[in-house]
Short mmCIF file of C-alpha atoms and ligand atoms in Angstrom, two decimals:
data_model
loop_
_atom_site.label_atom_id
_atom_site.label_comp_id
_atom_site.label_asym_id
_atom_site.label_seq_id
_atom_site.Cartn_x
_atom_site.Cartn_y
_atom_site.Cartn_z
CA UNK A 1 13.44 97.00 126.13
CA UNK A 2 16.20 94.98 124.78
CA UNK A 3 16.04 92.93 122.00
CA UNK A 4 16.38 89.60 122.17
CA UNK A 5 16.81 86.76 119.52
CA UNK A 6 13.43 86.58 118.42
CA UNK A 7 14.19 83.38 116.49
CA UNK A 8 15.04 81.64 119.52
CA UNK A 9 12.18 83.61 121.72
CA UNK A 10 9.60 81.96 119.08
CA UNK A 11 10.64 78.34 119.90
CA UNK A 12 8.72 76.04 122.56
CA UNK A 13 10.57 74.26 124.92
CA UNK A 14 12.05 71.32 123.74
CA UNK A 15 8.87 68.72 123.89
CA UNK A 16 9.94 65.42 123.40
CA UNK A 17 12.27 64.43 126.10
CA UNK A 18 10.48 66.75 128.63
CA UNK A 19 7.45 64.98 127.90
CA UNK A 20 8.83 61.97 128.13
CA UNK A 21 10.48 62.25 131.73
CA UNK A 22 7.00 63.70 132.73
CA UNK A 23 4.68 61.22 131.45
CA UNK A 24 7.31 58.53 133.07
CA UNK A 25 7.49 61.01 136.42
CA UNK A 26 3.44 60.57 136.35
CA UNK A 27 3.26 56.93 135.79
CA UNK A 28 5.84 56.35 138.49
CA UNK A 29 3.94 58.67 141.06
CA UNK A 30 0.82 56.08 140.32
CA UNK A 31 2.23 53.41 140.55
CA UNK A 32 5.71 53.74 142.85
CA UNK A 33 5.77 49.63 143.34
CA UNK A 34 6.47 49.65 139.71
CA UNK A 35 10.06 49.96 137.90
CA UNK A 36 10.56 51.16 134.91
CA UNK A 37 12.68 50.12 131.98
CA UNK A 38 14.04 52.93 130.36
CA UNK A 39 15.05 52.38 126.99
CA UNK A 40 14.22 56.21 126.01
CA UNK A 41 18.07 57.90 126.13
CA UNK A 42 20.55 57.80 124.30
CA UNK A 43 23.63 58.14 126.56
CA UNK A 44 25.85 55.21 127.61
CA UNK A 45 25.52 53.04 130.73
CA UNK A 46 28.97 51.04 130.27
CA UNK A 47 32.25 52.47 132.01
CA UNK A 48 35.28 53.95 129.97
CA UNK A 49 37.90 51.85 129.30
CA UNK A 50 40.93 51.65 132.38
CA UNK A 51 43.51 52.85 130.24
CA UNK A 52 40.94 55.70 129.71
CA UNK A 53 41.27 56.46 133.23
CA UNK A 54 44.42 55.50 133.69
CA UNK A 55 45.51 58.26 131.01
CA UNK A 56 43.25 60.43 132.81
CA UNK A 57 45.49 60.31 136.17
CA UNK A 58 48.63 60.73 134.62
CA UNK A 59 47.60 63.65 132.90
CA UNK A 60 45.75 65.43 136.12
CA UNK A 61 49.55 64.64 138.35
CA UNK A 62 51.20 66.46 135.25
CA UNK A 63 48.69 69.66 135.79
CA UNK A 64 50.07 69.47 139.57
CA UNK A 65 53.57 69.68 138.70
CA UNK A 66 55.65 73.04 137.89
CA UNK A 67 57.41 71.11 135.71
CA UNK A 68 54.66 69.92 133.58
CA UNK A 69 51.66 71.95 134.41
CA UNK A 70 49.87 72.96 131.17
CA UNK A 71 47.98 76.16 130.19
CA UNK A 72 45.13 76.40 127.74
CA UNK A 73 45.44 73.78 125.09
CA UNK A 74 45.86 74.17 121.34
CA UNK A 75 42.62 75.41 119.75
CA UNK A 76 42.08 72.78 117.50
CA UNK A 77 43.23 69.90 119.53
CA UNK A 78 46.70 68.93 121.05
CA UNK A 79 49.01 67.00 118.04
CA UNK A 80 49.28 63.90 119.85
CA UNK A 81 45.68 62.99 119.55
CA UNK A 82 45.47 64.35 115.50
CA UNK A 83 47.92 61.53 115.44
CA UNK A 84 45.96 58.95 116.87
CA UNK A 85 42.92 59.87 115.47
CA UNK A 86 44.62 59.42 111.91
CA UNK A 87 46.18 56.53 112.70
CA UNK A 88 43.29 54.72 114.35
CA UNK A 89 40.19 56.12 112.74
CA UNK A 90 41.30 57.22 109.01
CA UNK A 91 44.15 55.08 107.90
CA UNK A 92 42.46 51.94 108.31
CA UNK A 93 40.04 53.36 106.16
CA UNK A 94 42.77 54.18 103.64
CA UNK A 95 41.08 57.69 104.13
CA UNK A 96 44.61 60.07 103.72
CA UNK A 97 44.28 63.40 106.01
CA UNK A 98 46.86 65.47 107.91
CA UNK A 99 46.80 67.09 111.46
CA UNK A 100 45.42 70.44 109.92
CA UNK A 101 42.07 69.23 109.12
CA UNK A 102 41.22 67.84 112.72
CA UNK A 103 39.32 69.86 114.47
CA UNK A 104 39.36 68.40 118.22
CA UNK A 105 36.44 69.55 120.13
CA UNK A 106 34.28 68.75 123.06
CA UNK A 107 31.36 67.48 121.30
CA UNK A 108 29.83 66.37 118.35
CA UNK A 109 26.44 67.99 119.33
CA UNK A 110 28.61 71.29 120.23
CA UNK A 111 29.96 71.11 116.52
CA UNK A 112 26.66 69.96 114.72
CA UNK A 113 24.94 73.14 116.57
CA UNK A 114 27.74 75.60 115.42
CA UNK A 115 28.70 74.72 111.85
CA UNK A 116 25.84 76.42 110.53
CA UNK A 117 27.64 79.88 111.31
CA UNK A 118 30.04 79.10 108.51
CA UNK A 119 26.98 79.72 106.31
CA UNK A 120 25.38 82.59 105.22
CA UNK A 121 22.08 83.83 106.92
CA UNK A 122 20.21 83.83 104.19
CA UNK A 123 21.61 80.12 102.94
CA UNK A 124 18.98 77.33 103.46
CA UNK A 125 19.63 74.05 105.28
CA UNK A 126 18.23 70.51 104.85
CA UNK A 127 17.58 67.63 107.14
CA UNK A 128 16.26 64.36 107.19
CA UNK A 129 12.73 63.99 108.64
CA UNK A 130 13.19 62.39 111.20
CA UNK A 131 15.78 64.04 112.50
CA UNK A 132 18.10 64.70 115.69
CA UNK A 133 16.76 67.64 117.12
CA UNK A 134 20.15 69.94 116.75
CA UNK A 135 20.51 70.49 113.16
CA UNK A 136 16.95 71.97 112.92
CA UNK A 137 17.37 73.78 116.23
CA UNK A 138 20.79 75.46 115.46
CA UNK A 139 19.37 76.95 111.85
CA UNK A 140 15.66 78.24 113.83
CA UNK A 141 17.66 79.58 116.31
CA UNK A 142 19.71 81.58 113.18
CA UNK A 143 16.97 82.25 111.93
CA UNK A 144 17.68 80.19 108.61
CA UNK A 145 15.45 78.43 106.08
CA UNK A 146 15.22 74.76 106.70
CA UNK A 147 13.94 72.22 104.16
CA UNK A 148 12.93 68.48 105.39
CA UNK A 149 14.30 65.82 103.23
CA UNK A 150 11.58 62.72 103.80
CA UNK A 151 13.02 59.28 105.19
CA UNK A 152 10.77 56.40 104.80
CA UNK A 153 11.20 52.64 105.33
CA UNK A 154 10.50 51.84 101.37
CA UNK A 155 13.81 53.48 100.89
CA UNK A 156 15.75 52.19 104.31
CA UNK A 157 15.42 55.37 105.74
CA UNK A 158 17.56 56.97 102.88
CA UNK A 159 17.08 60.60 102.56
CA UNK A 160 15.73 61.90 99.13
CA UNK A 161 17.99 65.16 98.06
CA UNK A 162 15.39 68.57 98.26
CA UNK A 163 14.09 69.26 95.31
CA UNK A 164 14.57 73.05 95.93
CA UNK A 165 18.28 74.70 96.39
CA UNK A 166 19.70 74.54 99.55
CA UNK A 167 23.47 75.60 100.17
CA UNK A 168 23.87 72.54 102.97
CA UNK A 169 22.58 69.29 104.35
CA UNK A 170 22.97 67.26 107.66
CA UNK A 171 23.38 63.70 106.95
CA UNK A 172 23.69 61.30 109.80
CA UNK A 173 24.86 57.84 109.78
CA UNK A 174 24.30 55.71 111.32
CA UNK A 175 21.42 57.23 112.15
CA UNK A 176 19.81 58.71 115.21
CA UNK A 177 16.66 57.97 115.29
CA UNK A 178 16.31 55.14 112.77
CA UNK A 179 19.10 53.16 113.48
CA UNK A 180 19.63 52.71 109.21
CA UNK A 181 22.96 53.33 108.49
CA UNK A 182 23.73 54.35 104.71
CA UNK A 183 25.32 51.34 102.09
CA UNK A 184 28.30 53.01 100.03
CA UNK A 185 26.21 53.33 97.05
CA UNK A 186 23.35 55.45 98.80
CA UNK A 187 26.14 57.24 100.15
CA UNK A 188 27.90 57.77 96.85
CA UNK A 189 24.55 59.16 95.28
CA UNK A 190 23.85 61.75 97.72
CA UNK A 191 27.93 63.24 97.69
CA UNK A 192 27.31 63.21 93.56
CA UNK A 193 23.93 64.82 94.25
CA UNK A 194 25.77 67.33 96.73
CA UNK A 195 28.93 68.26 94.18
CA UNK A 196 26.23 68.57 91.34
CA UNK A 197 24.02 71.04 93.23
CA UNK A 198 27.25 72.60 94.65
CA UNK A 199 25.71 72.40 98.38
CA UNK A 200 27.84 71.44 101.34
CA UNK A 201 27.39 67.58 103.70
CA UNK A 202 27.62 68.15 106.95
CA UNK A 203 27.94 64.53 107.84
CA UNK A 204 27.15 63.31 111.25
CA UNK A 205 29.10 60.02 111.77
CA UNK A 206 28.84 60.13 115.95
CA UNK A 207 27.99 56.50 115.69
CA UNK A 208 30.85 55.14 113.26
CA UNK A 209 32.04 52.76 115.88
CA UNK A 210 28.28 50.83 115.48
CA UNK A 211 29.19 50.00 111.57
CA UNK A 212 29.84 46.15 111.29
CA UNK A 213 28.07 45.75 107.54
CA UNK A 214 31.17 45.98 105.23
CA UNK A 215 28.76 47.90 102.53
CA UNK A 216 28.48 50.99 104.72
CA UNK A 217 30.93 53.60 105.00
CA UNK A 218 32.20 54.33 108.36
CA UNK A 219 34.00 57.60 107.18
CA UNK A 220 32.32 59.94 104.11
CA UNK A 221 35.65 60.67 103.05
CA UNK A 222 35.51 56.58 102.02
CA UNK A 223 33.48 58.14 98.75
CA UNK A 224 34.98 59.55 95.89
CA UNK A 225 35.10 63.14 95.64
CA UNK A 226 33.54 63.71 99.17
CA UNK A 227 36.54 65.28 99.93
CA UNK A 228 35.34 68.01 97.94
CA UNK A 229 32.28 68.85 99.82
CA UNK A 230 31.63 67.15 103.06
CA UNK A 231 32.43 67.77 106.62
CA UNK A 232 32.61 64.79 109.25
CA UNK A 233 31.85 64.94 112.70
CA UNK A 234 32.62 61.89 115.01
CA UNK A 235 32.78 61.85 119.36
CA UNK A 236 34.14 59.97 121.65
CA UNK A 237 30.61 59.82 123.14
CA UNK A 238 28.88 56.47 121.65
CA UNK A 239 31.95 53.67 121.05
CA UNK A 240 34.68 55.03 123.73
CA UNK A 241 31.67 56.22 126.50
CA UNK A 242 32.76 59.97 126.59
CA UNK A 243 28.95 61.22 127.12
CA UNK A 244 30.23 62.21 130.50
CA UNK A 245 34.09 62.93 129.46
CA UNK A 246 33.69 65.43 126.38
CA UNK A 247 35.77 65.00 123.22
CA UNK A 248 34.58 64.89 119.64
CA UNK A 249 36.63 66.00 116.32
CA UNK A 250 35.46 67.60 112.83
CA UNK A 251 37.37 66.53 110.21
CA UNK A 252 37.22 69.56 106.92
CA UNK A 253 39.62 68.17 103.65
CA UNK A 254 42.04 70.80 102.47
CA UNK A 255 39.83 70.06 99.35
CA UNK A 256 36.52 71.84 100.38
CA UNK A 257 34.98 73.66 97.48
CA UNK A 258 34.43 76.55 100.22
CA UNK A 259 37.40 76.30 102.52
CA UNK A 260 35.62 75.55 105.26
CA UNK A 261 38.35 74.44 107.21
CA UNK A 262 39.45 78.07 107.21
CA UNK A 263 36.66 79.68 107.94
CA UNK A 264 35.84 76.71 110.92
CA UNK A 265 39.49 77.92 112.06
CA UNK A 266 38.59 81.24 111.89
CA UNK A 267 35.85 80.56 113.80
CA UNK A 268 37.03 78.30 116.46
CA UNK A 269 40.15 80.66 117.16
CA UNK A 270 37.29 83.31 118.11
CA UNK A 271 34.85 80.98 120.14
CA UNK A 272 36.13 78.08 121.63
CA UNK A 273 39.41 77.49 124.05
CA UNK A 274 39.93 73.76 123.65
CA UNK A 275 39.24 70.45 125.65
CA UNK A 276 41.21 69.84 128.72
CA UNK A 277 44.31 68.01 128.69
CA UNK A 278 43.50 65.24 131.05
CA UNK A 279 40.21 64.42 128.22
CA UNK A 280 42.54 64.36 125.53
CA UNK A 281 44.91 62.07 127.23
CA UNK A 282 42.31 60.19 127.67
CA UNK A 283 40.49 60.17 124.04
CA UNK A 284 44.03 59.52 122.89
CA UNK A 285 44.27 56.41 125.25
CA UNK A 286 40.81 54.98 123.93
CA UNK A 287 42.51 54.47 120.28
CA UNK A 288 45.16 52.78 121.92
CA UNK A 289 45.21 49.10 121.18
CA UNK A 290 43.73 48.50 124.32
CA UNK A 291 41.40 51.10 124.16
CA UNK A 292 39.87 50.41 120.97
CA UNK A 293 39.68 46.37 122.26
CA UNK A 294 37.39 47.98 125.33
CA UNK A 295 35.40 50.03 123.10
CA UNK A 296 34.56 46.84 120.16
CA UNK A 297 33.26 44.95 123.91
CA UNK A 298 31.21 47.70 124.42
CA UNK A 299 29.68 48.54 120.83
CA UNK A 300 29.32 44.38 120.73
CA UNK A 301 27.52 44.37 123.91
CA UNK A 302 24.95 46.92 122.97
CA UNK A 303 24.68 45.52 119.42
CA UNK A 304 23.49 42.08 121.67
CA UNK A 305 20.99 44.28 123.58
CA UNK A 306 19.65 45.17 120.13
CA UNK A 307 19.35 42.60 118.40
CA UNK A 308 17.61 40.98 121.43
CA UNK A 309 15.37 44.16 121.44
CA UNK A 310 14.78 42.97 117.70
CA UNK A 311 13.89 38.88 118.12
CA UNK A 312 11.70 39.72 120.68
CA UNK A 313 9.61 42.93 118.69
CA UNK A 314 9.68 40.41 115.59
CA UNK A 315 8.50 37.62 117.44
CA UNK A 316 5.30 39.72 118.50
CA UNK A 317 5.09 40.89 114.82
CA UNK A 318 6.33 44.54 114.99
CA UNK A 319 8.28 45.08 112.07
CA UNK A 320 11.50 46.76 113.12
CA UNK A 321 14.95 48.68 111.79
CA UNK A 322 17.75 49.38 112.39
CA UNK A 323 19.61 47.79 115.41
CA UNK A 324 22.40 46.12 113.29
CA UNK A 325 24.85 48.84 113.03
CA UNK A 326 23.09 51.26 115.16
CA UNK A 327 22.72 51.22 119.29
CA UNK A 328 19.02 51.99 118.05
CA UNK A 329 15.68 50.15 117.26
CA UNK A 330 13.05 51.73 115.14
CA UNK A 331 9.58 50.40 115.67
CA UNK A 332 6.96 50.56 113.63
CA UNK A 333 3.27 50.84 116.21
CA UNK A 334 1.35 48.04 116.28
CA UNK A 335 -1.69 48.27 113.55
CA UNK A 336 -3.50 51.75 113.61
CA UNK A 337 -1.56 53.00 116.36
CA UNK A 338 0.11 56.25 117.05
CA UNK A 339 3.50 57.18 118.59
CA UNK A 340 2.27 58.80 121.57
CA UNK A 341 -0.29 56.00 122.21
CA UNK A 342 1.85 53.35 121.79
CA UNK A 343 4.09 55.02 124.45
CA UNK A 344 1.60 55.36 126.83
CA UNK A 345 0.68 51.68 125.69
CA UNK A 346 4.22 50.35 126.63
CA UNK A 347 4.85 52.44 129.69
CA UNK A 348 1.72 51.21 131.45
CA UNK A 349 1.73 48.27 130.38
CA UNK A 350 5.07 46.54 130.01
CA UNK A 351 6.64 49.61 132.40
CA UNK A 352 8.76 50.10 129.28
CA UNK A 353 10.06 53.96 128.09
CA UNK A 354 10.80 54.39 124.79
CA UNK A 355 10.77 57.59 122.28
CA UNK A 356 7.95 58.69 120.69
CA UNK A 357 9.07 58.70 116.50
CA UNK A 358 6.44 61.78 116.12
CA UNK A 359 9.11 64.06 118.50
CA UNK A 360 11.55 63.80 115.79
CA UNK A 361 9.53 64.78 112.81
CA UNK A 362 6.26 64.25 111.02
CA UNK A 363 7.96 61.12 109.00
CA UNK A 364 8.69 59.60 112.79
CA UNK A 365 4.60 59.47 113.73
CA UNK A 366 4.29 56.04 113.75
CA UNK A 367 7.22 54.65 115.20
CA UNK A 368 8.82 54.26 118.54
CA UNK A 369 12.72 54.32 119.25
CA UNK A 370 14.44 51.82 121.60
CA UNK A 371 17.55 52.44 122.57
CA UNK A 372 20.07 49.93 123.71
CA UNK A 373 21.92 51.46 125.66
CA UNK A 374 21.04 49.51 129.17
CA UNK A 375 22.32 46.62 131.01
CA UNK A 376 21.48 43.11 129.69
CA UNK A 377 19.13 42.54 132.46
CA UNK A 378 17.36 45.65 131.66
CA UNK A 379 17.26 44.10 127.94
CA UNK A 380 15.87 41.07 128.70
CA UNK A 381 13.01 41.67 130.65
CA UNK A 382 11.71 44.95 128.27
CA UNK A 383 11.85 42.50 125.58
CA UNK A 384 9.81 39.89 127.46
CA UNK A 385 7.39 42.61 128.78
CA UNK A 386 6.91 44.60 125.28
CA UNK A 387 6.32 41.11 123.15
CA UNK A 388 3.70 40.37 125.64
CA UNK A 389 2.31 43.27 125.74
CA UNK A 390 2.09 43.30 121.87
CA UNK A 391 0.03 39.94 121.85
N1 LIG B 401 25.16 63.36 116.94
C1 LIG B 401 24.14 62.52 117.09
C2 LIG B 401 23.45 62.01 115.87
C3 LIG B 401 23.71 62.14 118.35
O1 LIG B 401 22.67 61.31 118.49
C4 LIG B 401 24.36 62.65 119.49
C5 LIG B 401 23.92 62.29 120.86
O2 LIG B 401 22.93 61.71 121.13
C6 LIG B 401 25.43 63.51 119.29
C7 LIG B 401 25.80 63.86 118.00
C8 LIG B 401 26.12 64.11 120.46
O3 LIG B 401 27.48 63.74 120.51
P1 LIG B 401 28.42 64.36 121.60
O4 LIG B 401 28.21 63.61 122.88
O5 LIG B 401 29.79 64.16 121.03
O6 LIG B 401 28.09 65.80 121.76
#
């Protein structure tokens, strides 16, 4: 008999989202006259930008030509877009890095599940409760000790550090599920709390492009001496609408305490064989001037859905958070009422999916997510139907 990962063998199916799509599958077997809302994913509905495309032809004519044809791309990302990812993403942020600490990949979920290798098997982990599923999946799956760090509305979803010793933490902001996005002094307390207890951030900033508050950070690296010990992911996904496309980057300071930029290197050169020209083309045309102009419309436009989302769950008196700098709504359940139920509540009733806040951790029971990430129409009428519903 062979063995397998026994790790991995020992976890269920992922619950949540499966549950989700059945419970919705059941309802809409019942009841087939009836269409639903869904407001339960979190992938984009709003086309990439022309140039996008645009970028994306050229670059698929130069494959087709012996002249230009291209083989397998640089490792860690083809210069041009380093460039334009310092240019349009860091300097305006008067954050100072250099091609060699871009790591161009195809996805911040591909990175946030892989970064725990450059740990030790015996190191521990910590992440916030609730949390996106990956960080807690990729350290079961290695078998690795993983601490929860508690989030709670009293402190705007702010993760408290682990009182115990762990060797890394996930931090994600703005935040999927909550929608909270961290202010620079949170921020600056948990990279002083991290160079103190000499443990690693892996930061998670997939949803940058939602930041409009001035007080929160849109890059880690805006903190003082974060340099020293954090790691930043960011995508394409979210602001430019690359769910589909595929291009994310990991930024790792020459600074690291650990030199994890080597070691990801090291790493990467063994694993992974790049992201196809025509994407990068493309992820370089999206911080163009007319690509990032295509990409504010779109984070504006679901920023509108939310905050609609938000009148209309305030109006019924559900308090609410996040929204603001976040493509997310977190609801708290009506009096007395669980996440599961108030699904079920909302599904039958206003036709509405959501998330149930119990799928991403114990701290989540109790809240719902929305996500905003539909067409205004689709908006609207879920935010008529759930304040009804709610009376
Ligand atoms: N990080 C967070 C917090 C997310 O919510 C998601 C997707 O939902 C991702 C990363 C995935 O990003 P990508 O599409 O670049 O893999």
């Amino acid at each position: 008999m062979a063995k397998v990962n026994g790790h991995l063998a020992q976890m269920h199916e992922s619950y949540l989202f499966s549950e989700v799509a059945k419970r919705a599958a059941a309802f809409s077997a019942e009841c087939p006259e009836r269409r639903l809302l869904r407001l339960g994913v979190g992938d984009v509905t709003r086309p990439v930008a022309p140039c996008c495309v645009e970028a994306m032809k050229r670059a698929a004519d130069e494959m087709g030509g012996a002249a230009t044809f291209r083989g397998y791309p640089p490792g860690t990302g083809e210069p041009f877009l380093k460039r334009a990812i310092l240019l349009a993403e860091y300097a305006p942020l008067g954050v100072l890095l250099d091609e060699s600490e871009i790591f161009v990949s195809d996805g911040a979920k591909t990175d946030a599940g892989a970064l725990q290798e450059l740990f030790a098997q015996d190191a521990a982990a910590a992440v916030c409760d609730p949390v996106y599923p990956v960080y807690l999946d990729a350290n079961r799956m290695a078998g690795r000790r993983v601490v929860r760090m508690n989030c709670r509305a009293e402190r705007g979803f702010c993760p408290e550090p682990p009182e115990e010793r762990v060797d890394f933490l996930y931090l994600c902001s703005p935040n999927n599920p909550t929608g909270a996005a961290l202010t620079r002094a949170q921020l600056a307390r948990l990279v002083a709390w991290a160079r103190e207890n000499d443990a690693a951030i892996l930061y998670d900033a997939a949803y940058r492009d939602y930041v409009v508050d001035g007080d929160c950070p849109r890059s880690v690296f805006e903190i003082d001496g974060a340099k020293e010990v954090a790691v930043e992911l960011c995508s394409f996904s979210k602001g430019a609408g690359f769910t589909g496309l595929r291009c994310a980057w990991t930024a790792i300071p020459r600074e690291n305490r650990w030199r994890l930029g080597e070691l990801w290197a090291r790493r990467q050169a063994a694993k992974f064989n790049g992201v196809s020209y025509p994407v990068q083309r493309a992820a370089e045309a999206a911080l163009s001037a007319e690509g990032l102009r295509h990409m504010e419309e779109s984070v504006r436009f679901y920023l509108e859905n939310a905050a609609i989302l938000r009148r209309a769950l305030e109006s019924a008196g559900i308090a609410c958070f996040g929204g603001a700098n976040a493509p997310y709504l977190w609801a708290r359940c009506p009096e007395g009422m669980r996440s599961w139920d108030w699904f079920d509540a909302l599904l039958r009733g206003a036709g509405v999916v959501c998330t149930p806040g119990a799928g991403f951790g114990a701290c989540g029971e109790g809240y719902v997510r929305f996500s905003a990430f539909v067409s205004r129409g689709d908006t609207e009428e879920a935010a008529g139907k759930i304040a009804r519903s709610a009376h």
